[in-house]
Short mmCIF file of C-alpha atoms in Angstrom, two decimals:
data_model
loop_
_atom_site.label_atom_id
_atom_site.label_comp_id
_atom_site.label_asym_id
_atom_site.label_seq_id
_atom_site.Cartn_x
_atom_site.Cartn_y
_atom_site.Cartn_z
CA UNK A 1400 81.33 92.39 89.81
CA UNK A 1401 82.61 90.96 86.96
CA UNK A 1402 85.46 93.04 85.57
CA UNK A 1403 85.84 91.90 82.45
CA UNK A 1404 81.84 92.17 81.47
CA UNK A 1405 82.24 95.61 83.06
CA UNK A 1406 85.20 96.46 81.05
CA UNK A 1407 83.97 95.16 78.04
CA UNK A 1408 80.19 97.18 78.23
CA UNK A 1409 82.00 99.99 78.94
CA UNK A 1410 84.42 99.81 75.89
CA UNK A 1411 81.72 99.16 73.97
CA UNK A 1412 80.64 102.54 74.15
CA UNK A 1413 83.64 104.21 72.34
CA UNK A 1414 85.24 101.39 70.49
CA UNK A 1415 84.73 100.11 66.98
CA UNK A 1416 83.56 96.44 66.24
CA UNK A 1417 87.36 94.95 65.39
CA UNK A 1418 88.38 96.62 68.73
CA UNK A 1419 85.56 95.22 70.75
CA UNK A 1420 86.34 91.66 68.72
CA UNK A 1421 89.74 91.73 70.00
CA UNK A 1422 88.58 92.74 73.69
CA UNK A 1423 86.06 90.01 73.63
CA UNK A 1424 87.97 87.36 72.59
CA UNK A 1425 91.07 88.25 75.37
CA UNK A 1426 91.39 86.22 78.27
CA UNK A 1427 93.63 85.51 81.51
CA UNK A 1428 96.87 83.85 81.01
CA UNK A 1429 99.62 83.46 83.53
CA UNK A 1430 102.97 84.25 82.12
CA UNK A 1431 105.44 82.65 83.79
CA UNK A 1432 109.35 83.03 84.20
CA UNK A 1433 111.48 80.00 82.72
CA UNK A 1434 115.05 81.27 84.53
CA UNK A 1435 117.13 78.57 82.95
CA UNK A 1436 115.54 78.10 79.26
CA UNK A 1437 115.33 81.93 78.39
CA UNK A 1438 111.82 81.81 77.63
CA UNK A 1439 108.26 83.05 79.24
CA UNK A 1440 105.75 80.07 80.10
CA UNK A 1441 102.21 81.24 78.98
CA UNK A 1442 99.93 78.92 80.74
CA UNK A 1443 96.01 79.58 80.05
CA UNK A 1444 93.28 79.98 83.52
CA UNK A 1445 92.08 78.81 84.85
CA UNK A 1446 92.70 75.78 82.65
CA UNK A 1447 96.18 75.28 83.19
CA UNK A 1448 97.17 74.68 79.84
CA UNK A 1449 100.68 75.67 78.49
CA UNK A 1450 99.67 78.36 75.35
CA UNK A 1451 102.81 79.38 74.27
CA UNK A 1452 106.54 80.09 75.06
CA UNK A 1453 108.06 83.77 74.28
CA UNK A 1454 111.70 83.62 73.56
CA UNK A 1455 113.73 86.14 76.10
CA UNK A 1456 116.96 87.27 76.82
CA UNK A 1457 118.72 84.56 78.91
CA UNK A 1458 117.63 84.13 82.71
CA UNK A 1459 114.42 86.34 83.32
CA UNK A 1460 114.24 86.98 86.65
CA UNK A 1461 110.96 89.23 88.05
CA UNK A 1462 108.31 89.98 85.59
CA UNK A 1463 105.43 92.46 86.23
CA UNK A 1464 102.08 93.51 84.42
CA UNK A 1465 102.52 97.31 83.98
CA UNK A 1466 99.53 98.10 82.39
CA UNK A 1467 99.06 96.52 78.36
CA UNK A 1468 103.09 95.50 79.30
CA UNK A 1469 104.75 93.33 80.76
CA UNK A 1470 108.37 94.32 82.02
CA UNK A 1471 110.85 91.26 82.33
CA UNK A 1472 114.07 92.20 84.48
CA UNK A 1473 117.18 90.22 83.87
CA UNK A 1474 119.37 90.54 86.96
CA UNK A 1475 122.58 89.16 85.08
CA UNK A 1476 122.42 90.99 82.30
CA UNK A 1477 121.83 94.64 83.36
CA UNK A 1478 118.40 94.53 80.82
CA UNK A 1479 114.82 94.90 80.74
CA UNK A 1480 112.15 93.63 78.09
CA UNK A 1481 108.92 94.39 77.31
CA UNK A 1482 106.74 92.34 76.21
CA UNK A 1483 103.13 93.05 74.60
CA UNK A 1484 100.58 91.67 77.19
CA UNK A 1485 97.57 91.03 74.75
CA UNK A 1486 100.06 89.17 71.82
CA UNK A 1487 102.91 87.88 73.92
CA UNK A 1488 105.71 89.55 71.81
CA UNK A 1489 108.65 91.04 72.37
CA UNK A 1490 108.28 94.77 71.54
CA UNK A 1491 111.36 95.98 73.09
CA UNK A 1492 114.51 95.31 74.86
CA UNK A 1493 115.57 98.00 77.24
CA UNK A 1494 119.74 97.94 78.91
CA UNK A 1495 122.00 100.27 80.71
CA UNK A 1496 121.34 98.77 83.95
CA UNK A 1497 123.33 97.52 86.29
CA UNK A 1498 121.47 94.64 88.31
CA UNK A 1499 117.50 95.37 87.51
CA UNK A 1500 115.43 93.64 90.03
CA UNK A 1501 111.49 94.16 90.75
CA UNK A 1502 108.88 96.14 89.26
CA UNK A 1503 106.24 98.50 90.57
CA UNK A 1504 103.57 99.66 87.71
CA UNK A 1505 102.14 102.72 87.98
CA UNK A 1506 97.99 103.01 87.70
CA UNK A 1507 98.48 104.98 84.41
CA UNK A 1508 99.50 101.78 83.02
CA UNK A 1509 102.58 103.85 80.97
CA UNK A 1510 105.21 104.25 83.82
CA UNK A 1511 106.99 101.36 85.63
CA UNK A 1512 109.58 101.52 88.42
CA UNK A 1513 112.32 99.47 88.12
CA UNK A 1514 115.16 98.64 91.31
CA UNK A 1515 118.26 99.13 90.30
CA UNK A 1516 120.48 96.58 93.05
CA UNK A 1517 123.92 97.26 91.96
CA UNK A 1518 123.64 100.83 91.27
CA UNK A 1519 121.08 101.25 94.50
CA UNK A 1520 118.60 103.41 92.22
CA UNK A 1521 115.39 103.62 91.05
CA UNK A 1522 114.97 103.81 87.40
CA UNK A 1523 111.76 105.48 85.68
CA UNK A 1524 110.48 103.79 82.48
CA UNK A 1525 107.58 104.62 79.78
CA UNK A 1526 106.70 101.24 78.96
CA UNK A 1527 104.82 102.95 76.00
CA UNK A 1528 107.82 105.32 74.18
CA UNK A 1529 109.66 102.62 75.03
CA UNK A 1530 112.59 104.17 76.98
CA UNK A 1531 114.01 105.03 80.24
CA UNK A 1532 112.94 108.30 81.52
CA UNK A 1533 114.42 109.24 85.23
CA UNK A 1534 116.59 107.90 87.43
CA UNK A 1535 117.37 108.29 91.45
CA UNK A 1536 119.59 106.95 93.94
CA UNK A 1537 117.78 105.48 97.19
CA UNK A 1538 120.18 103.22 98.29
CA UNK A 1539 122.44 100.16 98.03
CA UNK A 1540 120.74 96.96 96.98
CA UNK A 1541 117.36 98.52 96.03
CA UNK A 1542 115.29 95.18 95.27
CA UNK A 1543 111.43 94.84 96.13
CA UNK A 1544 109.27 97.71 95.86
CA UNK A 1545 105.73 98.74 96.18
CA UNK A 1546 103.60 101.57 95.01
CA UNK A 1547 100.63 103.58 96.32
CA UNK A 1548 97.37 103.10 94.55
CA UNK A 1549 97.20 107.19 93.51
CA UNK A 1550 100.56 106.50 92.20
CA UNK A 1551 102.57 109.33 93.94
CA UNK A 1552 105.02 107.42 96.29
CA UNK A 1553 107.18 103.86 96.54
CA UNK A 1554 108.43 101.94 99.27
CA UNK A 1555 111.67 99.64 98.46
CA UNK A 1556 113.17 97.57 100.59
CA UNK A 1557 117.24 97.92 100.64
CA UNK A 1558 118.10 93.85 100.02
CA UNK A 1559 117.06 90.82 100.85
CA UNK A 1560 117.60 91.41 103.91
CA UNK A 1561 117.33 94.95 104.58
CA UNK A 1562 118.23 97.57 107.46
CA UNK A 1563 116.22 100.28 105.96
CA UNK A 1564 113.60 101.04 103.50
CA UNK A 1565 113.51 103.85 101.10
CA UNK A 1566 110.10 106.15 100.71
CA UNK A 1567 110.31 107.99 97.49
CA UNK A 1568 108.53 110.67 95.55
CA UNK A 1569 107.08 110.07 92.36
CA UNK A 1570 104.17 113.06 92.15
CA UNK A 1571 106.16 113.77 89.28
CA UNK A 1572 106.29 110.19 87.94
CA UNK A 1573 109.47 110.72 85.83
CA UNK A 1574 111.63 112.46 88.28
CA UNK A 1575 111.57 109.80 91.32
CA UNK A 1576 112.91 112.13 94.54
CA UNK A 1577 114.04 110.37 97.45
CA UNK A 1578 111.80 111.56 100.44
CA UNK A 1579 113.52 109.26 103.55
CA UNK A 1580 114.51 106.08 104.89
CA UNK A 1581 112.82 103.89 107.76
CA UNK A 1582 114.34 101.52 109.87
CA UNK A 1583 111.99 98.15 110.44
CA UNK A 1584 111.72 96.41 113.72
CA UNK A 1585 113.78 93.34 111.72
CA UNK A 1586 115.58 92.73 108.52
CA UNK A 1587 113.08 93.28 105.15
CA UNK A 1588 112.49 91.70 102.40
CA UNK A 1589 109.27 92.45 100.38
CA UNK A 1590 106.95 95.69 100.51
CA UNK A 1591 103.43 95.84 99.54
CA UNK A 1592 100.83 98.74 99.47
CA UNK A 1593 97.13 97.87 100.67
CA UNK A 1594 94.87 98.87 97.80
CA UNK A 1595 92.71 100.95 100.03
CA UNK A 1596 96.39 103.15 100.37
CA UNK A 1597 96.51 103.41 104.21
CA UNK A 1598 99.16 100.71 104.90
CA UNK A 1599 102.17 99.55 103.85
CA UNK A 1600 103.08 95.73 104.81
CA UNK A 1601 106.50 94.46 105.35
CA UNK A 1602 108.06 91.25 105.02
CA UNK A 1603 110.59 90.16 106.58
CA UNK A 1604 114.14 88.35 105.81
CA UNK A 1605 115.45 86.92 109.15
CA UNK A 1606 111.84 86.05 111.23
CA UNK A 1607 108.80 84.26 111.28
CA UNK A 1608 107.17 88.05 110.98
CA UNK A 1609 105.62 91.03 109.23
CA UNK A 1610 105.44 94.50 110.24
CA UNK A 1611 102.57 96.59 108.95
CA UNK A 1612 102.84 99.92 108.73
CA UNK A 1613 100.71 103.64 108.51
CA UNK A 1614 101.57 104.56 104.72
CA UNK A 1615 101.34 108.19 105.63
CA UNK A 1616 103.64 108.84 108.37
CA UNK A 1617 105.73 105.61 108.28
CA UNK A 1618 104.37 104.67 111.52
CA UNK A 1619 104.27 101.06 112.91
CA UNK A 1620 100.99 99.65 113.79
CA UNK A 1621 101.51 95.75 114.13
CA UNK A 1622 103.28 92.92 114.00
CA UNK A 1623 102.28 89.69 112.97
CA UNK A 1624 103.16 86.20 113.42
CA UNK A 1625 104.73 84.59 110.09
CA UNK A 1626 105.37 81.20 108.36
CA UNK A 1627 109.44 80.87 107.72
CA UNK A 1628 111.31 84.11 105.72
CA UNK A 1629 111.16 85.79 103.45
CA UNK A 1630 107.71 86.25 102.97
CA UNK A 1631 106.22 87.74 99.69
CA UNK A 1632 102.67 89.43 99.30
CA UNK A 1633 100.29 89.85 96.96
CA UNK A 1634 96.97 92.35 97.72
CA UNK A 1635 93.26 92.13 95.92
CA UNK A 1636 90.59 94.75 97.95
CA UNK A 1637 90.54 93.59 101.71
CA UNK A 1638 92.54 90.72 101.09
CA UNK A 1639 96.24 89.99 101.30
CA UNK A 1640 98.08 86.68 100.31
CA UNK A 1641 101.16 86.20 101.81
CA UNK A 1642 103.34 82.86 100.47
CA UNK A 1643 106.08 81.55 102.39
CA UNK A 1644 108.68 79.75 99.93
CA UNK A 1645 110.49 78.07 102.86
CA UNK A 1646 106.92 76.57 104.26
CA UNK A 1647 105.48 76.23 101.70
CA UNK A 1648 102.52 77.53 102.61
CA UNK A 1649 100.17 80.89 101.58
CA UNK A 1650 98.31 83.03 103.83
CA UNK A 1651 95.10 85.10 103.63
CA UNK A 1652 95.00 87.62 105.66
CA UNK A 1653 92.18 90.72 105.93
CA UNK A 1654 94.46 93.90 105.07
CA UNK A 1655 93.77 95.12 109.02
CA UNK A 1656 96.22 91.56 109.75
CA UNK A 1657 92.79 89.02 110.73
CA UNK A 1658 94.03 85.75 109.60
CA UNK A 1659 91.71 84.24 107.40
CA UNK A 1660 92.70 81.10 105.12
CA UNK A 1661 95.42 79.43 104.54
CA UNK A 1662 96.54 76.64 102.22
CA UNK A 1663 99.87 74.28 100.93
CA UNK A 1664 101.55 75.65 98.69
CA UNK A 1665 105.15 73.79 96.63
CA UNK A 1666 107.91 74.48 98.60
CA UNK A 1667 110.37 77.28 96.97
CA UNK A 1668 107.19 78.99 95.71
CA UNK A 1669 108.26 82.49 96.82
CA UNK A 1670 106.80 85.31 94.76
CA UNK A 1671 102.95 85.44 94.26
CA UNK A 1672 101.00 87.44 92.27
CA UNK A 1673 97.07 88.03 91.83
CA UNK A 1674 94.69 89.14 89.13
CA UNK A 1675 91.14 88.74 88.00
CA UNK A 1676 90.18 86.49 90.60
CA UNK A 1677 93.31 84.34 90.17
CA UNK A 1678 96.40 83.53 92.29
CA UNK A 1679 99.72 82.30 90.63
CA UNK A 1680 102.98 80.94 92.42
CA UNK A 1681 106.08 80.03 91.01
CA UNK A 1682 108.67 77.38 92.59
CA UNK A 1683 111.94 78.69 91.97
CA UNK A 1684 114.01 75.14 92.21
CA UNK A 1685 111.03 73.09 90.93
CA UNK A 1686 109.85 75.03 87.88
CA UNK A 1687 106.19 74.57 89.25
CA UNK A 1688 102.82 77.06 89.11
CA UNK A 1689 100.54 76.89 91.60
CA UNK A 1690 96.40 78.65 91.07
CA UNK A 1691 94.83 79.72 93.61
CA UNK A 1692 91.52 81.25 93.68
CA UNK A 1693 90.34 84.37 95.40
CA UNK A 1694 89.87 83.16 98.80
CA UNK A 1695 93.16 81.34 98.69
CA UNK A 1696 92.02 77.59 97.73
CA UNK A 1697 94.79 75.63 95.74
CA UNK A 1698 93.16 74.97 92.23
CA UNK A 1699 96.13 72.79 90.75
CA UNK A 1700 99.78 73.08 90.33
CA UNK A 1701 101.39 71.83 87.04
CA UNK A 1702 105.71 71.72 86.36
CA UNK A 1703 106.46 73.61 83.19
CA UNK A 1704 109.93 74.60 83.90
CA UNK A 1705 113.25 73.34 85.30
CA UNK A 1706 113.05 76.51 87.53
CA UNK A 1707 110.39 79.68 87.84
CA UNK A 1708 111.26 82.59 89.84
CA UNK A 1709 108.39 84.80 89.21
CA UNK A 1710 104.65 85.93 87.06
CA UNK A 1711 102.13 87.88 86.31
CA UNK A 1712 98.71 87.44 84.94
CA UNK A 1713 97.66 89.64 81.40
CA UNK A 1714 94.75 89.41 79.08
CA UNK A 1715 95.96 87.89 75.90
CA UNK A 1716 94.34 87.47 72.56
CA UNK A 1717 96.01 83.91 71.94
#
C-alpha cells in the first residue's frame, strides 16, 4: 500500500481544502546531520537533490523523526532542538542536559526519549509543549535506545560498548521507571525493537555479532554472524537493515535473523535510518548519504558535508 495515498484519502475526510493542499503537496526529504558546519542537510528523494540547509546549534550529533518533529541532540553542548518536520524550522531549543545522545519517538508522535550519557538518565520530552517532562536514572553512559511499538517500554544500551542494558517503564510515558538491567552475551552498542514487538535486536561493540532477543522476558534466542562492530539497525515490517560503518556494508535481514540482501555501502556510514520506502546512511568522516530502497539496493550516494553522523526522513512542504 501506498501510505501516503492512504494517508492522504483518509485526511481528506476531516480536513479542510488548505489542509489537504498542504498534505498533498508534502513529500520525503532526508534531513541530514552536518557535525562540523552547524547546519541540517535537507536533501529531496528520491532525487537526491540538496533543498535546503537549517541553521543549528554547533555540532548536531543524532537526529530523530518524533512524530511532525524532529529532535536534534548536541552531545557537546548539553542541548536539544526541535525542528518543524513539514517547514524545516527551528521551533525550539531545549538545554539542561548533560551529554544528550539518541532518540526514541514514541507512536503518539508528542513524546520523545532522549539518553542522557553523562548524567546516565533518560529524559522525557513533549516535543509539542515544547519542554522536558520526566526524568530517570538507568545507568552510566545511557546512549542508543529503542522503543516498543505500543509505546510502553525502552531498551538502552549502557555505552558504546556496553556491559548491560537498561529495560525501562514508560506505561506512564512521562514518568520513565527503571524496570531492570540485562547482561548481553558481548559488549552492546545499538538496540532496536522489531515492529511486530516480539524481539529486541542487539548490536554489538567488540564482535562480528548480534544477539536477538524475546522482548518480553529478556530472553536470548539467537545469535548471528555480523560484518565488523558496531553495527546499527534500522526495522520496516519483516525487514531489518543492519549497516556496518567499519565494512562498509548493509544487511537485510528477515526480523526472525534469515539473511536476505546485502549491498556496499561508504565506509564510516554507521547509523541508518528508514522511512516510506527509503533507506538513508550517513558517513561520519566523509560527509556522504547513501539511498537505499526497500529491499536494500544502493540508489546513489552524493557528499554534502565535510562529516554526517546521523538522519531521518520527514514529509516537508518545501
Amino acid at each position: 500500500m501506498d501510505r501516503r495515498a492512504f494517508i492522504a484519502g483518509a485526511a481528506s475526510l476531516v480536513l479542510a481544502p488548505p489542509a489537504l493542499a498542504r498534505l498533498s503537496s508534502a513529500h520525503e526529504v532526508a534531513l541530514v546531520t552536518a557535525d562540523e558546519e552547524g547546519r541540517l542537510v535537507a536533501v529531496d528523494l528520491p532525487g537526491g537533490h540538496v533543498r535546503r540547509y537549517v541553521r543549528t546549534l554547533p555540532k548536531p550529533r543524532s537526529i530523530q523523526a518524533v512524530g511532525s518533529k524532529a529532535v536534534v541532540a548536541h552531545s557537546e553542548l548539553g542541548a536539544v532542538t526541535l525542528i518543524s518536520g513539514s517547514t524545516l524550522v527551528v521551533e525550539h531549543v531545549l538545554r539542561g542536559f548533560g551529554e544528550p545522545r539518541y532518540t526514541a519517538g514514541h507512536p503518539d508522535g508528542r513524546h520523545a526519549y532522549v539518553t542522557d550519557a553523562r548524567r546516565g538518565e533518560i529524559v522525557a520530552l513533549d516535543v509539542i509543549r515544547r519542554r522536558v517532562v520526566g526524568r530517570a536514572a538507568v545507568g552510566r553512559l545511557a546512549r542508543h535506545v529503542t522503543i516498543d511499538p505500543s509505546g510502553r517500554a525502552l531498551w538502552i544500551a549502557l555505552g558504546a560498548k556496553a556491559e548491560r542494558i537498561a529495560v525501562v517503564d514508560v506505561t506512564q510515558r512521562a514518568r520513565p521507571r527503571l524496570v531492570r538491567q540485562l547482561r548481553p552475551p558481548f559488549l552492546a552498542h545499538d538496540v532496536g525493537w522489531t515492529p511486530d514487538g516480539k524481539r529486541v535486536w542487539v548490536s554489538s561493540g567488540d564482535r562480528d555479532e548480534i544477539a536477538i532477543y524475546q522482548a518480553r522476558t529478556g530472553r536470548l534466542l539467537r545469535r548471528l554472524a555480523a560484518d565488523e562492530p558496531p553495527q546499527h539497525f534500522t526495522f520496516r515490517d519483516e525487514l531489518v537493515y543492519v549497516a556496518s560503518g567499519e565494512s562498509g556494508t548493509l544487511r537485510v535481514h528477515r526480523i526472525d535473523g534469515a539473511l536476505g540482501h546485502k549491498a556496499t555501502i561508504p565506509p564510516e556510514s554507521y547509523n541508518v535510518q528508514q522511512a516510506y520506502g527509503w533507506v538513508v546512511t550517513p558517513a561520519l568522516g566523509r560527509g556522504t548519504l547513501c539511498l537505499l530502497d526497500r529491499r536494500g539496493r544502493r540508489q546513489w550516494q552524493k557528499r554534502i558535508a565535510r562529516s554526517s553522523h546521523d538522519a531521518c526522513i520527514v514529509l516537508a512542504n518545501i
